[in-house]
Amino acid sequence: MAVLFISEETIKKSTTINGNVDVELLLPYIKVAQDIHVHQVLGTDLYNSIQGKIVAGTMASEANDAYETLVDDYIQPALIHYSLYECLPFLSYKITRILYAKYQKQVAQLA
């Protein structure tokens, strides 16, 4: 189960990604950004500890104020931009069973 340190709504509010972008398009790139960039900086022990606190729902408890500050003030802002960086090359393309299309403005153009 993937535990994300940020929501897609937060990314949409904080970047140029349009609110109409489907969540299924964003989630894989949030996970990639988190695994590649954040995990590497935090190290496995701290990364797993934060994931465990999120899953357990104890991140907001007083005992975990330092973790909550770390996630809210440092990890999430970095993850916003890393997620945008990872997904940007792929947002304008759609691969389907029938075609590979590049979207420009409001009209799909075959690539």
PDB file of N, CA and C in Angstrom:
ATOM      1  N   MET A   1       0.836  -1.180   0.000  1.00  0.00           N
ATOM      2  CA  MET A   1       0.000   0.000   0.000  1.00  0.00           C
ATOM      3  C   MET A   1       0.882   1.245   0.000  1.00  0.00           C
ATOM      4  N   ALA A   2       0.602   2.153  -0.893  1.00  0.00           N
ATOM      5  CA  ALA A   2       1.376   3.387  -0.989  1.00  0.00           C
ATOM      6  C   ALA A   2       0.843   4.413   0.005  1.00  0.00           C
ATOM      7  N   VAL A   3       1.740   4.926   0.818  1.00  0.00           N
ATOM      8  CA  VAL A   3       1.400   5.989   1.757  1.00  0.00           C
ATOM      9  C   VAL A   3       2.055   7.263   1.243  1.00  0.00           C
ATOM     10  N   LEU A   4       1.220   8.231   0.864  1.00  0.00           N
ATOM     11  CA  LEU A   4       1.754   9.469   0.315  1.00  0.00           C
ATOM     12  C   LEU A   4       1.816  10.536   1.395  1.00  0.00           C
ATOM     13  N   PHE A   5       2.848  11.359   1.341  1.00  0.00           N
ATOM     14  CA  PHE A   5       3.038  12.426   2.308  1.00  0.00           C
ATOM     15  C   PHE A   5       2.296  13.697   1.915  1.00  0.00           C
ATOM     16  N   ILE A   6       1.610  13.671   0.791  1.00  0.00           N
ATOM     17  CA  ILE A   6       0.913  14.851   0.278  1.00  0.00           C
ATOM     18  C   ILE A   6      -0.289  14.389  -0.535  1.00  0.00           C
ATOM     19  N   SER A   7      -1.295  15.230  -0.622  1.00  0.00           N
ATOM     20  CA  SER A   7      -2.483  14.884  -1.408  1.00  0.00           C
ATOM     21  C   SER A   7      -2.423  15.544  -2.782  1.00  0.00           C
ATOM     22  N   GLU A   8      -3.181  14.989  -3.701  1.00  0.00           N
ATOM     23  CA  GLU A   8      -3.223  15.585  -5.043  1.00  0.00           C
ATOM     24  C   GLU A   8      -3.873  16.957  -5.009  1.00  0.00           C
ATOM     25  N   GLU A   9      -4.787  17.188  -4.072  1.00  0.00           N
ATOM     26  CA  GLU A   9      -5.417  18.510  -3.950  1.00  0.00           C
ATOM     27  C   GLU A   9      -4.386  19.571  -3.582  1.00  0.00           C
ATOM     28  N   THR A  10      -3.471  19.217  -2.698  1.00  0.00           N
ATOM     29  CA  THR A  10      -2.425  20.154  -2.298  1.00  0.00           C
ATOM     30  C   THR A  10      -1.533  20.497  -3.480  1.00  0.00           C
ATOM     31  N   ILE A  11      -1.217  19.503  -4.290  1.00  0.00           N
ATOM     32  CA  ILE A  11      -0.379  19.755  -5.465  1.00  0.00           C
ATOM     33  C   ILE A  11      -1.114  20.642  -6.459  1.00  0.00           C
ATOM     34  N   LYS A  12      -2.390  20.367  -6.670  1.00  0.00           N
ATOM     35  CA  LYS A  12      -3.164  21.186  -7.614  1.00  0.00           C
ATOM     36  C   LYS A  12      -3.282  22.626  -7.138  1.00  0.00           C
ATOM     37  N   LYS A  13      -3.427  22.826  -5.830  1.00  0.00           N
ATOM     38  CA  LYS A  13      -3.549  24.183  -5.284  1.00  0.00           C
ATOM     39  C   LYS A  13      -2.228  24.942  -5.325  1.00  0.00           C
ATOM     40  N   SER A  14      -1.124  24.216  -5.274  1.00  0.00           N
ATOM     41  CA  SER A  14       0.184  24.856  -5.119  1.00  0.00           C
ATOM     42  C   SER A  14       1.002  24.941  -6.402  1.00  0.00           C
ATOM     43  N   THR A  15       0.479  24.396  -7.493  1.00  0.00           N
ATOM     44  CA  THR A  15       1.222  24.414  -8.754  1.00  0.00           C
ATOM     45  C   THR A  15       0.318  24.886  -9.883  1.00  0.00           C
ATOM     46  N   THR A  16       0.846  24.849 -11.074  1.00  0.00           N
ATOM     47  CA  THR A  16       0.079  25.236 -12.259  1.00  0.00           C
ATOM     48  C   THR A  16      -0.759  24.098 -12.817  1.00  0.00           C
ATOM     49  N   ILE A  17      -0.777  22.952 -12.141  1.00  0.00           N
ATOM     50  CA  ILE A  17      -1.578  21.821 -12.602  1.00  0.00           C
ATOM     51  C   ILE A  17      -3.054  22.170 -12.438  1.00  0.00           C
ATOM     52  N   ASN A  18      -3.795  22.038 -13.512  1.00  0.00           N
ATOM     53  CA  ASN A  18      -5.216  22.377 -13.533  1.00  0.00           C
ATOM     54  C   ASN A  18      -6.005  21.420 -12.646  1.00  0.00           C
ATOM     55  N   GLY A  19      -7.052  21.936 -12.032  1.00  0.00           N
ATOM     56  CA  GLY A  19      -7.909  21.113 -11.189  1.00  0.00           C
ATOM     57  C   GLY A  19      -8.624  20.012 -11.942  1.00  0.00           C
ATOM     58  N   ASN A  20      -8.680  20.116 -13.277  1.00  0.00           N
ATOM     59  CA  ASN A  20      -9.348  19.106 -14.091  1.00  0.00           C
ATOM     60  C   ASN A  20      -8.479  17.880 -14.354  1.00  0.00           C
ATOM     61  N   VAL A  21      -7.216  17.942 -13.996  1.00  0.00           N
ATOM     62  CA  VAL A  21      -6.325  16.805 -14.226  1.00  0.00           C
ATOM     63  C   VAL A  21      -6.776  15.652 -13.348  1.00  0.00           C
ATOM     64  N   ASP A  22      -6.938  14.501 -13.958  1.00  0.00           N
ATOM     65  CA  ASP A  22      -7.430  13.323 -13.264  1.00  0.00           C
ATOM     66  C   ASP A  22      -6.431  12.850 -12.210  1.00  0.00           C
ATOM     67  N   VAL A  23      -6.933  12.482 -11.061  1.00  0.00           N
ATOM     68  CA  VAL A  23      -6.084  12.048  -9.954  1.00  0.00           C
ATOM     69  C   VAL A  23      -5.273  10.808 -10.333  1.00  0.00           C
ATOM     70  N   GLU A  24      -5.808   9.953 -11.178  1.00  0.00           N
ATOM     71  CA  GLU A  24      -5.081   8.751 -11.595  1.00  0.00           C
ATOM     72  C   GLU A  24      -3.834   9.099 -12.398  1.00  0.00           C
ATOM     73  N   LEU A  25      -3.817  10.290 -12.996  1.00  0.00           N
ATOM     74  CA  LEU A  25      -2.624  10.725 -13.717  1.00  0.00           C
ATOM     75  C   LEU A  25      -1.566  11.257 -12.764  1.00  0.00           C
ATOM     76  N   LEU A  26      -1.973  11.828 -11.645  1.00  0.00           N
ATOM     77  CA  LEU A  26      -1.026  12.441 -10.705  1.00  0.00           C
ATOM     78  C   LEU A  26      -0.424  11.463  -9.700  1.00  0.00           C
ATOM     79  N   LEU A  27      -1.231  10.572  -9.169  1.00  0.00           N
ATOM     80  CA  LEU A  27      -0.789   9.710  -8.070  1.00  0.00           C
ATOM     81  C   LEU A  27       0.489   8.918  -8.363  1.00  0.00           C
ATOM     82  N   PRO A  28       0.643   8.323  -9.543  1.00  0.00           N
ATOM     83  CA  PRO A  28       1.889   7.585  -9.784  1.00  0.00           C
ATOM     84  C   PRO A  28       3.130   8.478  -9.722  1.00  0.00           C
ATOM     85  N   TYR A  29       2.999   9.717 -10.164  1.00  0.00           N
ATOM     86  CA  TYR A  29       4.150  10.612 -10.178  1.00  0.00           C
ATOM     87  C   TYR A  29       4.439  11.190  -8.797  1.00  0.00           C
ATOM     88  N   ILE A  30       3.405  11.332  -7.981  1.00  0.00           N
ATOM     89  CA  ILE A  30       3.625  11.724  -6.584  1.00  0.00           C
ATOM     90  C   ILE A  30       4.421  10.619  -5.896  1.00  0.00           C
ATOM     91  N   LYS A  31       4.029   9.375  -6.134  1.00  0.00           N
ATOM     92  CA  LYS A  31       4.718   8.229  -5.545  1.00  0.00           C
ATOM     93  C   LYS A  31       6.159   8.151  -6.034  1.00  0.00           C
ATOM     94  N   VAL A  32       6.377   8.363  -7.322  1.00  0.00           N
ATOM     95  CA  VAL A  32       7.737   8.345  -7.876  1.00  0.00           C
ATOM     96  C   VAL A  32       8.581   9.441  -7.235  1.00  0.00           C
ATOM     97  N   ALA A  33       8.038  10.651  -7.167  1.00  0.00           N
ATOM     98  CA  ALA A  33       8.771  11.770  -6.569  1.00  0.00           C
ATOM     99  C   ALA A  33       9.113  11.488  -5.110  1.00  0.00           C
ATOM    100  N   GLN A  34       8.158  10.926  -4.394  1.00  0.00           N
ATOM    101  CA  GLN A  34       8.376  10.614  -2.987  1.00  0.00           C
ATOM    102  C   GLN A  34       9.438   9.537  -2.825  1.00  0.00           C
ATOM    103  N   ASP A  35       9.358   8.500  -3.635  1.00  0.00           N
ATOM    104  CA  ASP A  35      10.312   7.399  -3.534  1.00  0.00           C
ATOM    105  C   ASP A  35      11.721   7.809  -3.956  1.00  0.00           C
ATOM    106  N   ILE A  36      11.827   8.564  -5.022  1.00  0.00           N
ATOM    107  CA  ILE A  36      13.148   8.919  -5.550  1.00  0.00           C
ATOM    108  C   ILE A  36      13.785  10.055  -4.751  1.00  0.00           C
ATOM    109  N   HIS A  37      13.072  11.131  -4.568  1.00  0.00           N
ATOM    110  CA  HIS A  37      13.670  12.337  -4.006  1.00  0.00           C
ATOM    111  C   HIS A  37      13.581  12.411  -2.479  1.00  0.00           C
ATOM    112  N   VAL A  38      12.418  12.166  -1.928  1.00  0.00           N
ATOM    113  CA  VAL A  38      12.228  12.324  -0.487  1.00  0.00           C
ATOM    114  C   VAL A  38      12.854  11.162   0.286  1.00  0.00           C
ATOM    115  N   HIS A  39      12.598   9.956  -0.149  1.00  0.00           N
ATOM    116  CA  HIS A  39      13.130   8.775   0.543  1.00  0.00           C
ATOM    117  C   HIS A  39      14.648   8.826   0.613  1.00  0.00           C
ATOM    118  N   GLN A  40      15.248   9.219  -0.473  1.00  0.00           N
ATOM    119  CA  GLN A  40      16.714   9.279  -0.539  1.00  0.00           C
ATOM    120  C   GLN A  40      17.283  10.286   0.473  1.00  0.00           C
ATOM    121  N   VAL A  41      16.619  11.408   0.645  1.00  0.00           N
ATOM    122  CA  VAL A  41      17.104  12.434   1.573  1.00  0.00           C
ATOM    123  C   VAL A  41      16.834  12.045   3.024  1.00  0.00           C
ATOM    124  N   LEU A  42      15.646  11.505   3.302  1.00  0.00           N
ATOM    125  CA  LEU A  42      15.272  11.176   4.678  1.00  0.00           C
ATOM    126  C   LEU A  42      15.977   9.931   5.202  1.00  0.00           C
ATOM    127  N   GLY A  43      16.265   9.013   4.331  1.00  0.00           N
ATOM    128  CA  GLY A  43      16.788   7.721   4.762  1.00  0.00           C
ATOM    129  C   GLY A  43      15.635   6.787   5.083  1.00  0.00           C
ATOM    130  N   THR A  44      15.880   5.506   5.036  1.00  0.00           N
ATOM    131  CA  THR A  44      14.821   4.514   5.182  1.00  0.00           C
ATOM    132  C   THR A  44      14.177   4.536   6.565  1.00  0.00           C
ATOM    133  N   ASP A  45      14.960   4.680   7.620  1.00  0.00           N
ATOM    134  CA  ASP A  45      14.387   4.640   8.974  1.00  0.00           C
ATOM    135  C   ASP A  45      13.404   5.782   9.215  1.00  0.00           C
ATOM    136  N   LEU A  46      13.803   7.011   8.905  1.00  0.00           N
ATOM    137  CA  LEU A  46      12.917   8.161   9.108  1.00  0.00           C
ATOM    138  C   LEU A  46      11.725   8.097   8.156  1.00  0.00           C
ATOM    139  N   TYR A  47      11.969   7.703   6.920  1.00  0.00           N
ATOM    140  CA  TYR A  47      10.899   7.571   5.922  1.00  0.00           C
ATOM    141  C   TYR A  47       9.839   6.585   6.403  1.00  0.00           C
ATOM    142  N   ASN A  48      10.277   5.419   6.851  1.00  0.00           N
ATOM    143  CA  ASN A  48       9.343   4.396   7.337  1.00  0.00           C
ATOM    144  C   ASN A  48       8.633   4.848   8.609  1.00  0.00           C
ATOM    145  N   SER A  49       9.324   5.572   9.461  1.00  0.00           N
ATOM    146  CA  SER A  49       8.716   6.079  10.685  1.00  0.00           C
ATOM    147  C   SER A  49       7.582   7.058  10.367  1.00  0.00           C
ATOM    148  N   ILE A  50       7.822   7.954   9.437  1.00  0.00           N
ATOM    149  CA  ILE A  50       6.788   8.917   9.034  1.00  0.00           C
ATOM    150  C   ILE A  50       5.612   8.191   8.392  1.00  0.00           C
ATOM    151  N   GLN A  51       5.888   7.236   7.523  1.00  0.00           N
ATOM    152  CA  GLN A  51       4.809   6.450   6.909  1.00  0.00           C
ATOM    153  C   GLN A  51       3.972   5.749   7.977  1.00  0.00           C
ATOM    154  N   GLY A  52       4.636   5.166   8.953  1.00  0.00           N
ATOM    155  CA  GLY A  52       3.925   4.466  10.020  1.00  0.00           C
ATOM    156  C   GLY A  52       3.023   5.394  10.821  1.00  0.00           C
ATOM    157  N   LYS A  53       3.492   6.590  11.086  1.00  0.00           N
ATOM    158  CA  LYS A  53       2.693   7.563  11.833  1.00  0.00           C
ATOM    159  C   LYS A  53       1.487   8.037  11.012  1.00  0.00           C
ATOM    160  N   ILE A  54       1.665   8.155   9.719  1.00  0.00           N
ATOM    161  CA  ILE A  54       0.545   8.545   8.848  1.00  0.00           C
ATOM    162  C   ILE A  54      -0.496   7.438   8.817  1.00  0.00           C
ATOM    163  N   VAL A  55      -0.060   6.207   8.645  1.00  0.00           N
ATOM    164  CA  VAL A  55      -0.985   5.069   8.602  1.00  0.00           C
ATOM    165  C   VAL A  55      -1.714   4.919   9.928  1.00  0.00           C
ATOM    166  N   ALA A  56      -1.000   5.080  11.025  1.00  0.00           N
ATOM    167  CA  ALA A  56      -1.598   4.932  12.349  1.00  0.00           C
ATOM    168  C   ALA A  56      -2.482   6.122  12.727  1.00  0.00           C
ATOM    169  N   GLY A  57      -2.358   7.210  11.987  1.00  0.00           N
ATOM    170  CA  GLY A  57      -3.149   8.402  12.287  1.00  0.00           C
ATOM    171  C   GLY A  57      -2.661   9.160  13.508  1.00  0.00           C
ATOM    172  N   THR A  58      -1.389   8.989  13.842  1.00  0.00           N
ATOM    173  CA  THR A  58      -0.843   9.628  15.041  1.00  0.00           C
ATOM    174  C   THR A  58       0.047  10.826  14.727  1.00  0.00           C
ATOM    175  N   MET A  59       0.089  11.234  13.472  1.00  0.00           N
ATOM    176  CA  MET A  59       0.965  12.338  13.080  1.00  0.00           C
ATOM    177  C   MET A  59       0.600  13.629  13.819  1.00  0.00           C
ATOM    178  N   ALA A  60      -0.674  13.857  14.078  1.00  0.00           N
ATOM    179  CA  ALA A  60      -1.121  15.109  14.691  1.00  0.00           C
ATOM    180  C   ALA A  60      -1.041  15.090  16.222  1.00  0.00           C
ATOM    181  N   SER A  61      -0.599  13.983  16.782  1.00  0.00           N
ATOM    182  CA  SER A  61      -0.527  13.936  18.246  1.00  0.00           C
ATOM    183  C   SER A  61       0.628  14.817  18.745  1.00  0.00           C
ATOM    184  N   GLU A  62       0.521  15.247  19.988  1.00  0.00           N
ATOM    185  CA  GLU A  62       1.524  16.149  20.562  1.00  0.00           C
ATOM    186  C   GLU A  62       2.904  15.518  20.592  1.00  0.00           C
ATOM    187  N   ALA A  63       2.976  14.227  20.773  1.00  0.00           N
ATOM    188  CA  ALA A  63       4.258  13.531  20.828  1.00  0.00           C
ATOM    189  C   ALA A  63       4.984  13.556  19.490  1.00  0.00           C
ATOM    190  N   ASN A  64       4.243  13.791  18.416  1.00  0.00           N
ATOM    191  CA  ASN A  64       4.828  13.774  17.079  1.00  0.00           C
ATOM    192  C   ASN A  64       4.887  15.155  16.433  1.00  0.00           C
ATOM    193  N   ASP A  65       4.924  16.197  17.236  1.00  0.00           N
ATOM    194  CA  ASP A  65       4.977  17.558  16.698  1.00  0.00           C
ATOM    195  C   ASP A  65       6.176  17.781  15.772  1.00  0.00           C
ATOM    196  N   ALA A  66       7.315  17.227  16.135  1.00  0.00           N
ATOM    197  CA  ALA A  66       8.515  17.402  15.312  1.00  0.00           C
ATOM    198  C   ALA A  66       8.330  16.747  13.943  1.00  0.00           C
ATOM    199  N   TYR A  67       7.727  15.565  13.921  1.00  0.00           N
ATOM    200  CA  TYR A  67       7.463  14.888  12.647  1.00  0.00           C
ATOM    201  C   TYR A  67       6.462  15.677  11.805  1.00  0.00           C
ATOM    202  N   GLU A  68       5.435  16.179  12.464  1.00  0.00           N
ATOM    203  CA  GLU A  68       4.420  16.947  11.748  1.00  0.00           C
ATOM    204  C   GLU A  68       5.019  18.219  11.153  1.00  0.00           C
ATOM    205  N   THR A  69       5.869  18.891  11.904  1.00  0.00           N
ATOM    206  CA  THR A  69       6.552  20.084  11.395  1.00  0.00           C
ATOM    207  C   THR A  69       7.453  19.725  10.222  1.00  0.00           C
ATOM    208  N   LEU A  70       8.176  18.638  10.334  1.00  0.00           N
ATOM    209  CA  LEU A  70       9.050  18.187   9.251  1.00  0.00           C
ATOM    210  C   LEU A  70       8.249  17.942   7.980  1.00  0.00           C
ATOM    211  N   VAL A  71       7.126  17.244   8.100  1.00  0.00           N
ATOM    212  CA  VAL A  71       6.307  16.934   6.925  1.00  0.00           C
ATOM    213  C   VAL A  71       5.653  18.194   6.369  1.00  0.00           C
ATOM    214  N   ASP A  72       5.019  18.976   7.225  1.00  0.00           N
ATOM    215  CA  ASP A  72       4.264  20.147   6.762  1.00  0.00           C
ATOM    216  C   ASP A  72       5.134  21.268   6.223  1.00  0.00           C
ATOM    217  N   ASP A  73       6.260  21.519   6.879  1.00  0.00           N
ATOM    218  CA  ASP A  73       7.070  22.688   6.528  1.00  0.00           C
ATOM    219  C   ASP A  73       8.219  22.399   5.567  1.00  0.00           C
ATOM    220  N   TYR A  74       8.627  21.144   5.472  1.00  0.00           N
ATOM    221  CA  TYR A  74       9.798  20.837   4.656  1.00  0.00           C
ATOM    222  C   TYR A  74       9.532  19.793   3.574  1.00  0.00           C
ATOM    223  N   ILE A  75       8.957  18.656   3.971  1.00  0.00           N
ATOM    224  CA  ILE A  75       8.767  17.570   3.007  1.00  0.00           C
ATOM    225  C   ILE A  75       7.699  17.915   1.980  1.00  0.00           C
ATOM    226  N   GLN A  76       6.540  18.387   2.420  1.00  0.00           N
ATOM    227  CA  GLN A  76       5.463  18.682   1.475  1.00  0.00           C
ATOM    228  C   GLN A  76       5.827  19.761   0.462  1.00  0.00           C
ATOM    229  N   PRO A  77       6.430  20.881   0.865  1.00  0.00           N
ATOM    230  CA  PRO A  77       6.813  21.862  -0.153  1.00  0.00           C
ATOM    231  C   PRO A  77       7.786  21.298  -1.198  1.00  0.00           C
ATOM    232  N   ALA A  78       8.739  20.492  -0.747  1.00  0.00           N
ATOM    233  CA  ALA A  78       9.665  19.875  -1.706  1.00  0.00           C
ATOM    234  C   ALA A  78       8.930  18.874  -2.584  1.00  0.00           C
ATOM    235  N   LEU A  79       8.051  18.089  -1.992  1.00  0.00           N
ATOM    236  CA  LEU A  79       7.325  17.068  -2.730  1.00  0.00           C
ATOM    237  C   LEU A  79       6.377  17.670  -3.765  1.00  0.00           C
ATOM    238  N   ILE A  80       5.829  18.831  -3.486  1.00  0.00           N
ATOM    239  CA  ILE A  80       4.985  19.533  -4.461  1.00  0.00           C
ATOM    240  C   ILE A  80       5.764  19.749  -5.755  1.00  0.00           C
ATOM    241  N   HIS A  81       6.956  20.280  -5.627  1.00  0.00           N
ATOM    242  CA  HIS A  81       7.741  20.622  -6.814  1.00  0.00           C
ATOM    243  C   HIS A  81       8.363  19.388  -7.474  1.00  0.00           C
ATOM    244  N   TYR A  82       8.778  18.426  -6.685  1.00  0.00           N
ATOM    245  CA  TYR A  82       9.291  17.188  -7.267  1.00  0.00           C
ATOM    246  C   TYR A  82       8.188  16.432  -8.012  1.00  0.00           C
ATOM    247  N   SER A  83       6.982  16.441  -7.496  1.00  0.00           N
ATOM    248  CA  SER A  83       5.864  15.772  -8.172  1.00  0.00           C
ATOM    249  C   SER A  83       5.559  16.448  -9.503  1.00  0.00           C
ATOM    250  N   LEU A  84       5.542  17.766  -9.502  1.00  0.00           N
ATOM    251  CA  LEU A  84       5.335  18.503 -10.748  1.00  0.00           C
ATOM    252  C   LEU A  84       6.441  18.186 -11.742  1.00  0.00           C
ATOM    253  N   TYR A  85       7.663  18.171 -11.270  1.00  0.00           N
ATOM    254  CA  TYR A  85       8.821  17.847 -12.108  1.00  0.00           C
ATOM    255  C   TYR A  85       8.680  16.462 -12.737  1.00  0.00           C
ATOM    256  N   GLU A  86       8.233  15.496 -11.955  1.00  0.00           N
ATOM    257  CA  GLU A  86       8.114  14.124 -12.455  1.00  0.00           C
ATOM    258  C   GLU A  86       6.945  13.946 -13.419  1.00  0.00           C
ATOM    259  N   CYS A  87       5.826  14.645 -13.202  1.00  0.00           N
ATOM    260  CA  CYS A  87       4.637  14.405 -14.031  1.00  0.00           C
ATOM    261  C   CYS A  87       4.542  15.324 -15.242  1.00  0.00           C
ATOM    262  N   LEU A  88       5.191  16.466 -15.208  1.00  0.00           N
ATOM    263  CA  LEU A  88       5.038  17.455 -16.276  1.00  0.00           C
ATOM    264  C   LEU A  88       5.291  16.917 -17.683  1.00  0.00           C
ATOM    265  N   PRO A  89       6.328  16.129 -17.909  1.00  0.00           N
ATOM    266  CA  PRO A  89       6.549  15.639 -19.275  1.00  0.00           C
ATOM    267  C   PRO A  89       5.424  14.730 -19.797  1.00  0.00           C
ATOM    268  N   PHE A  90       4.604  14.195 -18.903  1.00  0.00           N
ATOM    269  CA  PHE A  90       3.615  13.204 -19.309  1.00  0.00           C
ATOM    270  C   PHE A  90       2.172  13.702 -19.283  1.00  0.00           C
ATOM    271  N   LEU A  91       1.918  14.878 -18.730  1.00  0.00           N
ATOM    272  CA  LEU A  91       0.546  15.359 -18.604  1.00  0.00           C
ATOM    273  C   LEU A  91      -0.109  15.691 -19.937  1.00  0.00           C
ATOM    274  N   SER A  92       0.659  16.043 -20.925  1.00  0.00           N
ATOM    275  CA  SER A  92       0.056  16.419 -22.199  1.00  0.00           C
ATOM    276  C   SER A  92      -0.090  15.243 -23.162  1.00  0.00           C
ATOM    277  N   TYR A  93       0.259  14.045 -22.726  1.00  0.00           N
ATOM    278  CA  TYR A  93       0.146  12.867 -23.582  1.00  0.00           C
ATOM    279  C   TYR A  93      -0.808  11.859 -22.965  1.00  0.00           C
ATOM    280  N   LYS A  94      -1.528  11.166 -23.808  1.00  0.00           N
ATOM    281  CA  LYS A  94      -2.427  10.112 -23.341  1.00  0.00           C
ATOM    282  C   LYS A  94      -2.235   8.897 -24.239  1.00  0.00           C
ATOM    283  N   ILE A  95      -1.997   7.774 -23.618  1.00  0.00           N
ATOM    284  CA  ILE A  95      -1.840   6.520 -24.350  1.00  0.00           C
ATOM    285  C   ILE A  95      -3.085   5.694 -24.102  1.00  0.00           C
ATOM    286  N   THR A  96      -3.758   5.329 -25.165  1.00  0.00           N
ATOM    287  CA  THR A  96      -4.933   4.484 -25.059  1.00  0.00           C
ATOM    288  C   THR A  96      -4.724   3.239 -25.899  1.00  0.00           C
ATOM    289  N   ARG A  97      -5.707   2.381 -25.874  1.00  0.00           N
ATOM    290  CA  ARG A  97      -5.634   1.143 -26.652  1.00  0.00           C
ATOM    291  C   ARG A  97      -5.613   1.441 -28.142  1.00  0.00           C
ATOM    292  N   ILE A  98      -6.208   2.552 -28.526  1.00  0.00           N
ATOM    293  CA  ILE A  98      -6.371   2.867 -29.942  1.00  0.00           C
ATOM    294  C   ILE A  98      -5.329   3.854 -30.457  1.00  0.00           C
ATOM    295  N   LEU A  99      -4.933   4.815 -29.621  1.00  0.00           N
ATOM    296  CA  LEU A  99      -4.047   5.853 -30.122  1.00  0.00           C
ATOM    297  C   LEU A  99      -3.129   6.402 -29.046  1.00  0.00           C
ATOM    298  N   TYR A 100      -2.160   7.151 -29.525  1.00  0.00           N
ATOM    299  CA  TYR A 100      -1.234   7.895 -28.684  1.00  0.00           C
ATOM    300  C   TYR A 100      -1.451   9.352 -29.055  1.00  0.00           C
ATOM    301  N   ALA A 101      -1.981  10.142 -28.133  1.00  0.00           N
ATOM    302  CA  ALA A 101      -2.373  11.510 -28.465  1.00  0.00           C
ATOM    303  C   ALA A 101      -1.637  12.514 -27.606  1.00  0.00           C
ATOM    304  N   LYS A 102      -1.367  13.672 -28.227  1.00  0.00           N
ATOM    305  CA  LYS A 102      -0.798  14.808 -27.501  1.00  0.00           C
ATOM    306  C   LYS A 102      -1.869  15.879 -27.446  1.00  0.00           C
ATOM    307  N   TYR A 103      -2.150  16.364 -26.242  1.00  0.00           N
ATOM    308  CA  TYR A 103      -3.185  17.368 -26.063  1.00  0.00           C
ATOM    309  C   TYR A 103      -2.585  18.767 -26.098  1.00  0.00           C
ATOM    310  N   GLN A 104      -3.207  19.629 -26.897  1.00  0.00           N
ATOM    311  CA  GLN A 104      -2.817  21.023 -26.970  1.00  0.00           C
ATOM    312  C   GLN A 104      -4.063  21.873 -26.843  1.00  0.00           C
ATOM    313  N   LYS A 105      -4.063  22.767 -25.880  1.00  0.00           N
ATOM    314  CA  LYS A 105      -5.216  23.606 -25.569  1.00  0.00           C
ATOM    315  C   LYS A 105      -6.412  22.720 -25.279  1.00  0.00           C
ATOM    316  N   GLN A 106      -7.531  22.927 -25.959  1.00  0.00           N
ATOM    317  CA  GLN A 106      -8.747  22.157 -25.703  1.00  0.00           C
ATOM    318  C   GLN A 106      -8.948  21.010 -26.710  1.00  0.00           C
ATOM    319  N   VAL A 107      -8.031  20.868 -27.646  1.00  0.00           N
ATOM    320  CA  VAL A 107      -8.197  19.891 -28.727  1.00  0.00           C
ATOM    321  C   VAL A 107      -7.070  18.878 -28.678  1.00  0.00           C
ATOM    322  N   ALA A 108      -7.418  17.618 -28.842  1.00  0.00           N
ATOM    323  CA  ALA A 108      -6.396  16.579 -28.904  1.00  0.00           C
ATOM    324  C   ALA A 108      -5.833  16.526 -30.307  1.00  0.00           C
ATOM    325  N   GLN A 109      -4.530  16.455 -30.392  1.00  0.00           N
ATOM    326  CA  GLN A 109      -3.854  16.356 -31.684  1.00  0.00           C
ATOM    327  C   GLN A 109      -3.086  15.049 -31.682  1.00  0.00           C
ATOM    328  N   LEU A 110      -3.242  14.250 -32.728  1.00  0.00           N
ATOM    329  CA  LEU A 110      -2.548  12.985 -32.803  1.00  0.00           C
ATOM    330  C   LEU A 110      -1.056  13.223 -32.857  1.00  0.00           C
ATOM    331  N   ALA A 111      -0.314  12.467 -32.073  1.00  0.00           N
ATOM    332  CA  ALA A 111       1.143  12.631 -32.023  1.00  0.00           C
ATOM    333  C   ALA A 111       1.824  11.706 -33.010  1.00  0.00           C
TER     334      ALA A 111
END
